[in-house]
Short mmCIF file of C-alpha atoms in Angstrom, two decimals:
data_model
loop_
_atom_site.label_atom_id
_atom_site.label_comp_id
_atom_site.label_asym_id
_atom_site.label_seq_id
_atom_site.Cartn_x
_atom_site.Cartn_y
_atom_site.Cartn_z
CA MET A 1428 -20.46 20.88 40.09
CA ILE A 1429 -19.63 23.35 37.43
CA GLU A 1430 -18.16 26.53 37.87
CA LEU A 1431 -16.46 30.19 35.28
CA LYS A 1432 -14.44 31.79 37.13
CA LYS A 1433 -13.84 35.52 35.42
CA LEU A 1434 -14.27 33.73 31.74
CA ARG A 1435 -12.56 35.17 28.86
CA LYS A 1436 -12.65 34.67 25.23
CA VAL A 1437 -10.92 37.17 22.78
CA TYR A 1438 -10.56 35.66 18.67
CA ARG A 1439 -7.92 37.39 16.89
CA SER A 1440 -8.33 37.47 13.32
CA LEU A 1441 -5.50 37.15 10.79
CA ARG A 1442 -4.87 41.44 10.16
CA GLY A 1443 -4.65 41.77 13.85
CA GLY A 1444 -7.97 42.92 14.81
CA ARG A 1445 -10.02 41.54 18.14
CA CYS A 1446 -13.54 40.09 18.45
CA VAL A 1447 -14.27 40.06 22.46
CA ALA A 1448 -16.63 36.69 22.51
CA LEU A 1449 -17.06 36.56 25.73
CA ASN A 1450 -16.20 38.49 29.18
CA ASP A 1451 -15.99 38.20 32.35
CA ILE A 1452 -17.96 35.42 32.98
CA ASP A 1453 -18.59 34.06 36.27
CA LEU A 1454 -21.18 30.92 36.55
CA LYS A 1455 -22.07 28.35 38.67
CA LEU A 1456 -23.41 24.62 37.19
CA PRO A 1457 -25.10 22.15 39.70
CA ASP A 1458 -24.06 19.04 39.24
CA THR A 1459 -28.11 17.78 38.00
CA GLY A 1460 -30.82 19.59 35.82
CA LEU A 1461 -31.22 21.38 32.63
CA VAL A 1462 -29.95 24.86 32.08
CA PHE A 1463 -30.76 26.60 29.77
CA ILE A 1464 -27.93 29.43 27.81
CA ILE A 1465 -30.40 31.49 25.73
CA GLY A 1466 -29.45 34.95 23.42
CA LYS A 1467 -29.17 35.69 20.25
CA SER A 1468 -26.95 34.83 17.50
CA GLY A 1469 -23.33 36.20 18.01
CA SER A 1470 -23.77 36.63 21.45
CA GLY A 1471 -21.52 34.01 22.75
CA LYS A 1472 -23.70 31.02 23.46
CA SER A 1473 -21.96 28.51 21.48
CA THR A 1474 -18.41 29.98 22.07
CA LEU A 1475 -19.80 29.05 26.17
CA LEU A 1476 -20.25 26.07 25.24
CA ASN A 1477 -17.14 24.88 22.81
CA LEU A 1478 -15.31 26.40 26.31
CA LEU A 1479 -17.81 24.51 29.40
CA GLY A 1480 -16.50 21.43 25.94
CA GLY A 1481 -12.95 21.60 25.54
CA LEU A 1482 -14.07 22.53 22.27
CA ASP A 1483 -11.48 25.91 22.47
CA THR A 1484 -9.26 27.35 24.76
CA ILE A 1485 -10.12 29.88 26.66
CA THR A 1486 -7.95 33.14 26.91
CA ASP A 1487 -8.36 34.72 30.48
CA GLY A 1488 -10.28 33.04 33.40
CA ASP A 1489 -10.94 29.91 34.08
CA ILE A 1490 -13.41 26.93 34.10
CA ILE A 1491 -13.54 23.94 37.45
CA ALA A 1492 -15.00 21.10 36.44
CA ASP A 1493 -14.89 19.06 39.60
CA GLY A 1494 -12.22 20.09 41.30
CA ASN A 1495 -10.52 20.42 37.41
CA SER A 1496 -9.53 23.52 36.27
CA LEU A 1497 -9.56 23.74 32.10
CA ALA A 1498 -7.47 26.31 32.26
CA SER A 1499 -3.89 24.56 33.55
CA PHE A 1500 -5.41 21.04 30.49
CA GLY A 1501 -2.86 19.95 28.19
CA ARG A 1502 -3.99 18.40 24.25
CA GLN A 1503 -4.21 14.67 26.79
CA ASP A 1504 -6.18 16.02 29.33
CA PHE A 1505 -9.02 17.22 26.66
CA GLU A 1506 -8.97 14.20 25.30
CA LYS A 1507 -10.12 12.31 28.58
CA TYR A 1508 -11.64 15.03 29.43
CA ARG A 1509 -14.28 15.39 26.30
CA SER A 1510 -14.12 11.19 26.12
CA SER A 1511 -15.63 10.62 29.43
CA TYR A 1512 -17.10 13.77 31.03
CA ILE A 1513 -18.74 15.34 27.76
CA GLY A 1514 -21.62 14.07 25.82
CA PHE A 1515 -22.24 16.52 22.48
CA VAL A 1516 -25.56 16.83 20.62
CA PHE A 1517 -25.83 18.83 17.61
CA GLN A 1518 -28.16 20.51 16.42
CA HIS A 1519 -27.38 18.73 12.64
CA TYR A 1520 -27.39 15.34 14.91
CA TYR A 1521 -23.57 13.19 13.10
CA LEU A 1522 -24.82 10.80 12.48
CA LEU A 1523 -23.38 7.67 11.13
CA GLU A 1524 -25.51 7.42 7.26
CA GLU A 1525 -24.13 4.06 6.85
CA LEU A 1526 -24.60 2.33 10.37
CA THR A 1527 -27.74 0.87 12.13
CA VAL A 1528 -29.02 2.55 14.89
CA ALA A 1529 -27.67 0.25 17.13
CA GLU A 1530 -24.17 0.26 15.32
CA ASN A 1531 -23.57 4.35 16.05
CA VAL A 1532 -24.98 4.42 19.45
CA ARG A 1533 -22.06 1.26 20.35
CA LEU A 1534 -19.60 3.41 18.32
CA ALA A 1535 -19.52 5.80 21.40
CA MET A 1536 -19.47 3.79 23.38
CA SER A 1537 -16.97 2.20 21.90
CA ILE A 1538 -14.78 5.69 23.11
CA VAL A 1539 -14.74 4.65 26.44
CA GLY A 1540 -13.39 0.70 26.06
CA LYS A 1541 -17.04 -0.92 26.17
CA ASP A 1542 -19.25 -3.06 24.01
CA ASP A 1543 -22.48 -3.28 25.31
CA GLU A 1544 -25.89 -4.38 23.75
CA ASP A 1545 -28.01 -5.00 26.74
CA GLU A 1546 -27.23 -1.64 27.38
CA VAL A 1547 -27.59 0.06 23.63
CA LYS A 1548 -30.77 -1.47 23.80
CA ARG A 1549 -31.12 0.69 27.38
CA LEU A 1550 -30.18 3.90 25.82
CA LEU A 1551 -32.30 3.73 22.89
CA ASP A 1552 -35.73 2.72 25.25
CA LYS A 1553 -34.89 5.82 26.96
CA VAL A 1554 -35.57 8.37 24.18
CA GLY A 1555 -37.73 6.29 23.24
CA LEU A 1556 -36.69 4.76 20.14
CA SER A 1557 -36.60 0.79 21.42
CA GLY A 1558 -37.18 -1.22 18.37
CA PHE A 1559 -35.15 0.69 15.89
CA GLU A 1560 -31.91 -0.84 16.22
CA LYS A 1561 -31.48 -2.42 12.88
CA ARG A 1562 -32.90 1.15 10.90
CA TYR A 1563 -30.47 2.88 9.58
CA PRO A 1564 -30.07 7.22 9.79
CA ARG A 1565 -32.55 7.63 6.17
CA GLU A 1566 -35.29 5.44 8.10
CA LEU A 1567 -35.82 8.05 10.65
CA SER A 1568 -37.12 11.15 11.13
CA GLY A 1569 -35.86 14.09 12.29
CA GLY A 1570 -37.08 13.97 16.27
CA GLN A 1571 -36.29 10.36 15.70
CA GLN A 1572 -32.50 10.98 14.57
CA GLN A 1573 -32.41 13.25 17.77
CA ARG A 1574 -33.22 10.60 20.26
CA VAL A 1575 -30.33 8.61 18.14
CA ALA A 1576 -27.96 11.62 18.98
CA ILE A 1577 -29.29 11.42 22.54
CA ALA A 1578 -28.87 8.13 23.34
CA ARG A 1579 -25.13 7.82 21.31
CA ALA A 1580 -24.20 11.68 23.70
CA LEU A 1581 -25.21 9.13 26.68
CA ALA A 1582 -23.55 6.25 25.32
CA LYS A 1583 -20.45 6.84 27.10
CA ASP A 1584 -21.83 8.20 31.18
CA PRO A 1585 -21.23 11.73 31.32
CA LYS A 1586 -21.41 13.63 33.87
CA LEU A 1587 -22.21 16.67 31.58
CA ILE A 1588 -23.98 17.14 28.00
CA LEU A 1589 -24.34 19.29 26.10
CA GLY A 1590 -26.92 20.95 23.75
CA ASP A 1591 -25.95 22.94 20.75
CA GLU A 1592 -29.53 24.39 19.27
CA LEU A 1593 -30.42 20.75 19.23
CA THR A 1594 -33.82 21.63 18.18
CA GLY A 1595 -33.41 24.36 15.15
CA ASN A 1596 -34.12 21.75 12.61
CA LEU A 1597 -36.97 20.32 14.00
CA ASP A 1598 -40.70 21.51 14.68
CA HIS A 1599 -42.88 22.74 17.55
CA LYS A 1600 -44.56 19.68 19.01
CA THR A 1601 -40.52 17.57 17.96
CA SER A 1602 -38.92 20.17 20.27
CA VAL A 1603 -40.86 20.18 23.09
CA GLU A 1604 -40.62 15.68 22.67
CA ILE A 1605 -37.04 16.18 22.42
CA LEU A 1606 -36.63 18.84 25.29
CA THR A 1607 -38.51 16.39 27.49
CA VAL A 1608 -36.53 13.36 27.47
CA LEU A 1609 -33.50 15.97 28.17
CA LYS A 1610 -35.40 16.77 31.48
CA GLU A 1611 -36.04 13.38 32.25
CA ILE A 1612 -31.87 13.02 31.61
CA SER A 1613 -31.06 16.46 33.78
CA LYS A 1614 -32.55 14.13 37.03
CA GLU A 1615 -29.56 11.93 36.37
CA LYS A 1616 -26.99 14.87 34.67
CA LEU A 1617 -26.50 17.96 33.87
CA VAL A 1618 -28.00 18.99 30.69
CA VAL A 1619 -26.73 22.34 29.13
CA VAL A 1620 -29.05 23.62 26.21
CA VAL A 1621 -27.73 26.76 23.52
CA SER A 1622 -31.46 28.11 22.24
CA HIS A 1623 -32.59 31.46 20.62
CA ASN A 1624 -36.35 30.14 21.60
CA LEU A 1625 -37.22 31.87 25.42
CA ASP A 1626 -40.39 30.23 24.53
CA GLU A 1627 -38.92 26.46 24.36
CA ALA A 1628 -36.31 27.07 27.42
CA ASP A 1629 -39.80 29.13 29.45
CA MET A 1630 -42.13 25.67 29.01
CA PHE A 1631 -39.36 24.02 31.15
#
């Protein structure tokens, strides 16, 4: 379980100004399920996701992940946390164009010291891309590229999948398909999705 305790994030400008992005957030997240964080641009959604993912540091308060305090983490702790506990899915996919679909997934798997061709095929089948192993990102639609990104996030077998506006570049039909894939994954893992689209969240 993940628990946020009085979580606070303050950004400071070079001129000494302050911007309170998050203030005293208390929240408990389950071990599995699909959780949407909804809000307008600038409301702190991505900041919250970055703190959950160990991409940014906490100003005050804490995040407790399976009994571990992120507020007490050092650099190596965060590196281990990001590489083994978290899977990221972003709006812009960030696939390596010179690698095939399978190679993109296998590269992520290598971060945790694995290289299993059968597992790569299983993950691609899980996201509906069986038979796409040898294609390159440029040969795929936006929705297909996002499916590869999800498979890549799963390659490390993380406990938590974080999605930041991951349907922002997709049409409504494709967005629903992608969220349906994540809904299925959320039966086994916790999936937290940041979005400004309340209608999509209401469907799930």
